Coordinates of C-alpha atoms in Angstrom, one line a residue:
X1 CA 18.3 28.3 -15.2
X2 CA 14.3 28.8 -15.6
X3 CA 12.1 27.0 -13.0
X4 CA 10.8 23.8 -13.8
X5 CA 7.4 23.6 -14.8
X6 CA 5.0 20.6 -13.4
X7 CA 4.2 19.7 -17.1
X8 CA 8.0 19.0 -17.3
X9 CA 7.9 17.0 -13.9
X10 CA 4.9 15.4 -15.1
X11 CA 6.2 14.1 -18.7
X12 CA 9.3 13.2 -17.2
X13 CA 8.1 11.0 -14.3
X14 CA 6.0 9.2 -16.6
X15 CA 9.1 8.4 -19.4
X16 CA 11.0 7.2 -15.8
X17 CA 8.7 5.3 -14.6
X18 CA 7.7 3.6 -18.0
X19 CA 11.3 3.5 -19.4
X20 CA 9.6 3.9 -22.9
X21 CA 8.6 7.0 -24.8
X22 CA 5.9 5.0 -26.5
X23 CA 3.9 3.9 -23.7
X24 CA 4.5 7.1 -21.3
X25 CA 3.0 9.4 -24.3
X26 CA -0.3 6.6 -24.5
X27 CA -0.2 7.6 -20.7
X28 CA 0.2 11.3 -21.2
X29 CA -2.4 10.8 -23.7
X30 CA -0.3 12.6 -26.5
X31 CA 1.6 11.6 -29.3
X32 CA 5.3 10.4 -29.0
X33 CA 7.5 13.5 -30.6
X34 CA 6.2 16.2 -28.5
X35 CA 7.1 14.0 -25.7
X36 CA 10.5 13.5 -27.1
X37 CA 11.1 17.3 -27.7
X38 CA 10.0 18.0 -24.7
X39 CA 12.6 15.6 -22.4
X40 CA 14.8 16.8 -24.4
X41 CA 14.3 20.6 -23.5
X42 CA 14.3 19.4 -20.3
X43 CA 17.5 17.8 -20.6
X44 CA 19.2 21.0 -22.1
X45 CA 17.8 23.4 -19.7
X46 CA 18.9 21.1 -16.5
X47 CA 22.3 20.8 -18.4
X48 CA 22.3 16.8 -17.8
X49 CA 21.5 13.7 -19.0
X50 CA 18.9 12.3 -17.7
X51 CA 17.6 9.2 -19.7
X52 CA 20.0 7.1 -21.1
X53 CA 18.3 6.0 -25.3
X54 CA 19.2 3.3 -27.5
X55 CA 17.4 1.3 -30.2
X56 CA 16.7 -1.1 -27.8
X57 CA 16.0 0.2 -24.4
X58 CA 15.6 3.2 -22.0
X59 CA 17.6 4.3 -19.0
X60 CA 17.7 6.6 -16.1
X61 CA 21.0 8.1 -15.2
X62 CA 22.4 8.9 -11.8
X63 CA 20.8 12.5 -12.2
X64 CA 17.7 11.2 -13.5
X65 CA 17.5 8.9 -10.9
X66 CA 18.0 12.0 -8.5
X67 CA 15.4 14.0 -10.0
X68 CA 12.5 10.9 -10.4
X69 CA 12.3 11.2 -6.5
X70 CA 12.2 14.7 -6.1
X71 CA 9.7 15.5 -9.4
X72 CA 7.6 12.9 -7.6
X73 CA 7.8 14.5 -4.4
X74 CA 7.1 18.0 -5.9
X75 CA 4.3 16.5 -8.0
X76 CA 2.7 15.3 -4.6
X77 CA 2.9 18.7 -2.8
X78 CA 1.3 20.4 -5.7
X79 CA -1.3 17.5 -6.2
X80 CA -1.9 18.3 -2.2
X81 CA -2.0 21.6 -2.2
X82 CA -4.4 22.1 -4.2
X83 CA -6.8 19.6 -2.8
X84 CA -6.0 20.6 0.7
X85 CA -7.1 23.9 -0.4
X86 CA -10.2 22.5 -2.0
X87 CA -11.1 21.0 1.4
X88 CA -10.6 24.0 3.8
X89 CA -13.0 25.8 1.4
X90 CA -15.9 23.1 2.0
X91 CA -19.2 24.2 4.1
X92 CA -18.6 21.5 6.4
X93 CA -14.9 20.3 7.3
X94 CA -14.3 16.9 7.5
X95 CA -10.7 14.9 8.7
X96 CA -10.4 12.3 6.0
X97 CA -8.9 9.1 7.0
X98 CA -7.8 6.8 5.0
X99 CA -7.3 3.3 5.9
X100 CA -7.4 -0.6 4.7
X101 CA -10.8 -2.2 5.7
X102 CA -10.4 -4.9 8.4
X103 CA -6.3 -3.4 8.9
X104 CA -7.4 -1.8 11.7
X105 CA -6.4 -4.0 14.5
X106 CA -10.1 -3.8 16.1
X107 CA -9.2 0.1 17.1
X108 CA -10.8 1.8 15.1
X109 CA -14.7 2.3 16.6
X110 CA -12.9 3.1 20.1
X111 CA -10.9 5.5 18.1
X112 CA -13.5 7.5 16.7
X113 CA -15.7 7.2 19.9
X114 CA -12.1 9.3 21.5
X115 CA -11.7 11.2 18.6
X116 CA -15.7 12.4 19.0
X117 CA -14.3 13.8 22.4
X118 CA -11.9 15.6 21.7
X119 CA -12.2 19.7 21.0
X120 CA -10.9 19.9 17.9
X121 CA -12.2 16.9 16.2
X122 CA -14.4 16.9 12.8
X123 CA -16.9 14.7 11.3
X124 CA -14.4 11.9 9.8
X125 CA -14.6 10.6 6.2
X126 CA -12.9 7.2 5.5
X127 CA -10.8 7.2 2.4
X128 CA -10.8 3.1 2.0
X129 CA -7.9 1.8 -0.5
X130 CA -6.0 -1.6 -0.9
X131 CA -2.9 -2.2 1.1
X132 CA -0.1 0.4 0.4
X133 CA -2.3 3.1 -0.5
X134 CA -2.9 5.1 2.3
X135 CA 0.8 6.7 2.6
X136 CA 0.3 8.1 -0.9
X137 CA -3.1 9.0 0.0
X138 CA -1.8 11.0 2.8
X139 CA 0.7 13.0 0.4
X140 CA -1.4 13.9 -2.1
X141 CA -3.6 15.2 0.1
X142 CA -7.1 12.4 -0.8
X143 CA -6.7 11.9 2.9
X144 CA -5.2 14.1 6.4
X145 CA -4.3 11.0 8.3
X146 CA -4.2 7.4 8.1
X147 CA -3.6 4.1 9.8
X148 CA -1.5 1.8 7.8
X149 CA 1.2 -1.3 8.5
X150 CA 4.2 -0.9 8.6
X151 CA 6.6 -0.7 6.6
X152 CA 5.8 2.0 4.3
X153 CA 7.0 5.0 2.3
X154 CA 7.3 7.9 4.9
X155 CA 8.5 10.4 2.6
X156 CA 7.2 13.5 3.8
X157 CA 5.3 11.6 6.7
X158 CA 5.1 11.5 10.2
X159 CA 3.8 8.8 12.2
X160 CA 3.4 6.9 15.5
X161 CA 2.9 3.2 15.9
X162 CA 0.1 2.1 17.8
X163 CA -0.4 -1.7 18.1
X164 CA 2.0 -4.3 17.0
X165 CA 0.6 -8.5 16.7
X166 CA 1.5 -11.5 15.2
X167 CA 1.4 -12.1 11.2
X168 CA -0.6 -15.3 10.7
X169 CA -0.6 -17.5 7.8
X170 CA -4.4 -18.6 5.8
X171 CA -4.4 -21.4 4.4
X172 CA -7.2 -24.7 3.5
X173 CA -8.2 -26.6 6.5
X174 CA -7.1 -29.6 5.0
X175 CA -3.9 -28.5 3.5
X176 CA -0.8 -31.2 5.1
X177 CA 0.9 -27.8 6.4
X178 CA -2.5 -27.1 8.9
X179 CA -1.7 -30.7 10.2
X180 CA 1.2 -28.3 12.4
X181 CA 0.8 -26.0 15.0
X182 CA 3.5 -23.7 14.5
X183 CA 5.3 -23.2 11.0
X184 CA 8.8 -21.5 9.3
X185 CA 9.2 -19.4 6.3
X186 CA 11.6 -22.5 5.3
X187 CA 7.7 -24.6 5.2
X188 CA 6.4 -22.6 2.4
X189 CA 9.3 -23.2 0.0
X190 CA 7.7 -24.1 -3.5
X191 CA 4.2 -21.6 -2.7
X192 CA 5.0 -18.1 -5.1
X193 CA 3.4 -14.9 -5.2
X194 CA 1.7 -13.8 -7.5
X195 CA 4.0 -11.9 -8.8
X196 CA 7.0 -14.8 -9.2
X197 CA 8.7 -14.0 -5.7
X198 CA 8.9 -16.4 -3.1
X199 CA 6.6 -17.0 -0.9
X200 CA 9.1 -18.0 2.0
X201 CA 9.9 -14.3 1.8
X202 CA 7.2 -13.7 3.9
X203 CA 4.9 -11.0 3.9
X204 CA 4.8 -7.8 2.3
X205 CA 2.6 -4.8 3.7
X206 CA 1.8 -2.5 0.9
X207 CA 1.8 -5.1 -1.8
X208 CA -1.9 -5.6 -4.1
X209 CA -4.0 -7.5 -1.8
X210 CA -5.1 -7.9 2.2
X211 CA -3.8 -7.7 4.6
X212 CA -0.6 -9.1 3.4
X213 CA 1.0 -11.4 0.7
X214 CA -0.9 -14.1 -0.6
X215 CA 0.7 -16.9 -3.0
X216 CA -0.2 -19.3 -5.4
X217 CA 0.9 -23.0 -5.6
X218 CA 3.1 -23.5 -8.7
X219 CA 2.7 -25.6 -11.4
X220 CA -0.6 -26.7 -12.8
X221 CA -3.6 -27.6 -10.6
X222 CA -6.8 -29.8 -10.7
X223 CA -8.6 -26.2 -12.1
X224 CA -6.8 -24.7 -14.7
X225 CA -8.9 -21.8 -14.2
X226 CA -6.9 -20.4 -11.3
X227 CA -4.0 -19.2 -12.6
X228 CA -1.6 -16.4 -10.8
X229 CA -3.9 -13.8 -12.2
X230 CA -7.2 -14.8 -10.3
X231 CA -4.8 -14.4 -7.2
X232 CA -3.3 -11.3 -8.1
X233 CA -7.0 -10.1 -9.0
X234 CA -8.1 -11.1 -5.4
X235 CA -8.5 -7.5 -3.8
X236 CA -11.3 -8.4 -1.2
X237 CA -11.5 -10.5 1.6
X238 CA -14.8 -12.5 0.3
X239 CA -12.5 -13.5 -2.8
X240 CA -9.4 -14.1 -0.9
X241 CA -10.9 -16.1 1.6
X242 CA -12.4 -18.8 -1.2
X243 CA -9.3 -18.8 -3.1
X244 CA -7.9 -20.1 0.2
X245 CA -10.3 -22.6 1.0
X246 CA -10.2 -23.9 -2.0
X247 CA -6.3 -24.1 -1.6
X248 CA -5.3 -22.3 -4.5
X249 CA -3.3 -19.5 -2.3
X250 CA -2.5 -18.6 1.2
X251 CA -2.3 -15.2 2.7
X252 CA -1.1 -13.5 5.5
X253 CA -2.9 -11.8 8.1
X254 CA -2.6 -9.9 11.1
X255 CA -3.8 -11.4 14.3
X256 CA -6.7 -9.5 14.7
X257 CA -8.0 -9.5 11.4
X258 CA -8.0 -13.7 11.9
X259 CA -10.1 -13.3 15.3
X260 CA -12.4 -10.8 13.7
X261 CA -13.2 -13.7 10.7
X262 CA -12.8 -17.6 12.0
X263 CA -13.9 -20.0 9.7
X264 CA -14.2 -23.4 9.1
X265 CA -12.5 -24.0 5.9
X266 CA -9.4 -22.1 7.0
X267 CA -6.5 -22.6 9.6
X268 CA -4.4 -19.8 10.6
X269 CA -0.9 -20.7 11.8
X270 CA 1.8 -18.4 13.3
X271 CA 4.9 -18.3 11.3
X272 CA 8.0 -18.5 13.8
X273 CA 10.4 -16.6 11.9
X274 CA 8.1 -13.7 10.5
X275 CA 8.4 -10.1 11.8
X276 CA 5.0 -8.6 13.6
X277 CA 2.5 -6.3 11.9
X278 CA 2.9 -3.1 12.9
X279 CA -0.5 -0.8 12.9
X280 CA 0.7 3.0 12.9
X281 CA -0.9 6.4 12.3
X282 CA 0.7 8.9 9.8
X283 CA 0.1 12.6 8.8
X284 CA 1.7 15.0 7.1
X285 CA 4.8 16.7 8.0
X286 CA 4.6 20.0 9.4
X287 CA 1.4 19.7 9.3
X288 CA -0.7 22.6 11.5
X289 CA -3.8 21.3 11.5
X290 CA -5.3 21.1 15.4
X291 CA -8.3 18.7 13.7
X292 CA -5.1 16.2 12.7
X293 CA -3.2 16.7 16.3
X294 CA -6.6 15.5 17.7
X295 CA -7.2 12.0 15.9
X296 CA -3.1 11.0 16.3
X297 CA -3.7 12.4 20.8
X298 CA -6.9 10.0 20.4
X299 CA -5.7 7.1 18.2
X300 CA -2.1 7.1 20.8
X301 CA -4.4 7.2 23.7
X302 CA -6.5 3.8 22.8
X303 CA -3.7 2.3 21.7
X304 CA -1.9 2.9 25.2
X305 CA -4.9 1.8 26.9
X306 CA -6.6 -1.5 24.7
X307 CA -7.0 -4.8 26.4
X308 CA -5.0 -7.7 24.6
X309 CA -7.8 -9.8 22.8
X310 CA -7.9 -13.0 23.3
X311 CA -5.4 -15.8 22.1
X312 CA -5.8 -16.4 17.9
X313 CA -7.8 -19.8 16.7
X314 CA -5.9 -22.3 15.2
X315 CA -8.8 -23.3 13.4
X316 CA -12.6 -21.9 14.2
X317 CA -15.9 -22.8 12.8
X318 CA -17.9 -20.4 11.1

């Protein structure tokens, strides 16, 4: 069998992933029958099946299934590879680190103050990116390290965890729910997320967003101009932070994020039944870089040694 080609990974991932020939060749930015001819080559040359076509839809088999993880995985390395090489070539090194703004868990100055003393450090660039994005960052190679919440993809990955605090739940100052001190998921039946799920699910690090989920009261409102999109579209905290005084979503927030923005409009509540948010540091595995080794032996070191802040508002004034 001849080696696969990244063209080949690259078509195929993007028929997978779209599960239409159609709109992965608009992506491609080619027309559909080379596509087709060439998933089919593929196909024959694997000797399997890998997409499962009829009239009406598109499928992935077991094997395609199989080979959607590892061409994305391969795709990745290559992707890295070559930007990692870019990198090392610059005049001046730099660590990149890429991060959420504000998901930080007020480490980060003291970080970089330890980072600045250790031998191997470099000048550090901040990759910033919306939840979720920093693992994929990290694997592409747009970043050497990162501090994210967990849960997130590890593949390829290594990682620490460094602080762990309480999930709090935004929501309007005068919304009948602030009235309590302490809440359950069970409380926010009948809030959705943006995208249709359940609010009562609880958070979801890595989702589009803050610092967690935020949902949207269903059914229709005094506004109609606040629909799901203007939530979903909500990417900074300045946007999120009106939608939820204004009561039109709530959103959930680590602890520290909460103490680092009180404000009058908005009452953060613990959630009794929610799991922490965990703040870790991840890097590449394998990975030889002594410039790398040096921000994870800082960032474990703070982390070991910060003072608990103290206790989270209920409600604060601006």
């Amino acid at each position: 069998m001849n080696e696969l080609e990244t063209r080949q990974l690259r078509y195929f991932v993007a028929v997978a992933e779209e599960l239409h020939f159609g709109r992965a060749a608009k992506r491609l930015g080619m027309t559909q029958p080379p596509l087709t001819r060439a998933i089919r080559e593929l196909e024959r040359q694997l000797g399997v099946q890998l997409l499962e076509r009829t009239t009406r839809r598109v499928t992935l088999t077991t094997a395609g299934e199989a080979l959607l993880q590892d061409a994305r995985t391969a795709l990745d390395a290559v992707s890295a590879a070559a930007r990692r090489a870019r990198h090392a070539g610059e005049p001046t090194p730099m660590l990149r680190l890429a991060l959420k703004a504000d998901i930080d868990g007020g480490l980060l100055p003291q970080i970089l103050d330890a980072y600045a003393q250790e031998g191997a450090s470099l000048p550090v660039q901040l990759v910033l990116g919306r939840v979720g994005e920093q693992a994929q960052a990290v694997r592409d190679g747009r970043a050497d390290t990162a501090l994210l919440l967990s849960p997130f993809d590890d593949r390829g990955l290594d990682s620490e965890p460094l602080l762990t605090e309480p999930f709090l739940i935004a929501m309007a100052a005068d919304a009948p729910l602030a009235a309590r001190t302490c809440l359950h998921l069970t409380d926010l039946a009948g809030w959705s997320l943006p995208d249709g799920s359940p609010a009562d699910q609880g958070p979801v690090t890595g989702r589009h967003g803050t610092g967690g989920t935020h949902a949207r009261r269903p059914g229709p409102t005094k506004d109609e101009a606040f629909t799901a999109d203007t939530a979903q579209d909500a990417s900074d905290l300045p946007q999120i932070f009106k939608l939820v005084e204004l009561g039109r979503i709530v959103c959930f927030f680590p602890a520290s994020l909460t103490r680092r923005y009180p404000r009058s409009a908005i009452a953060y509540r613990p959630v009794q039944d929610v799991e922490p948010a965990t703040l870790s540091v991840a890097w590449p595995q394998h990975s030889r870089s002594t410039a790398v080794a040096a921000f994870v032996r800082a960032a474990t070191k703070v982390a070991a040694t910060a003072q608990p802040e103290p206790g989270t508002p209920q409600t604060a004034t601006t």
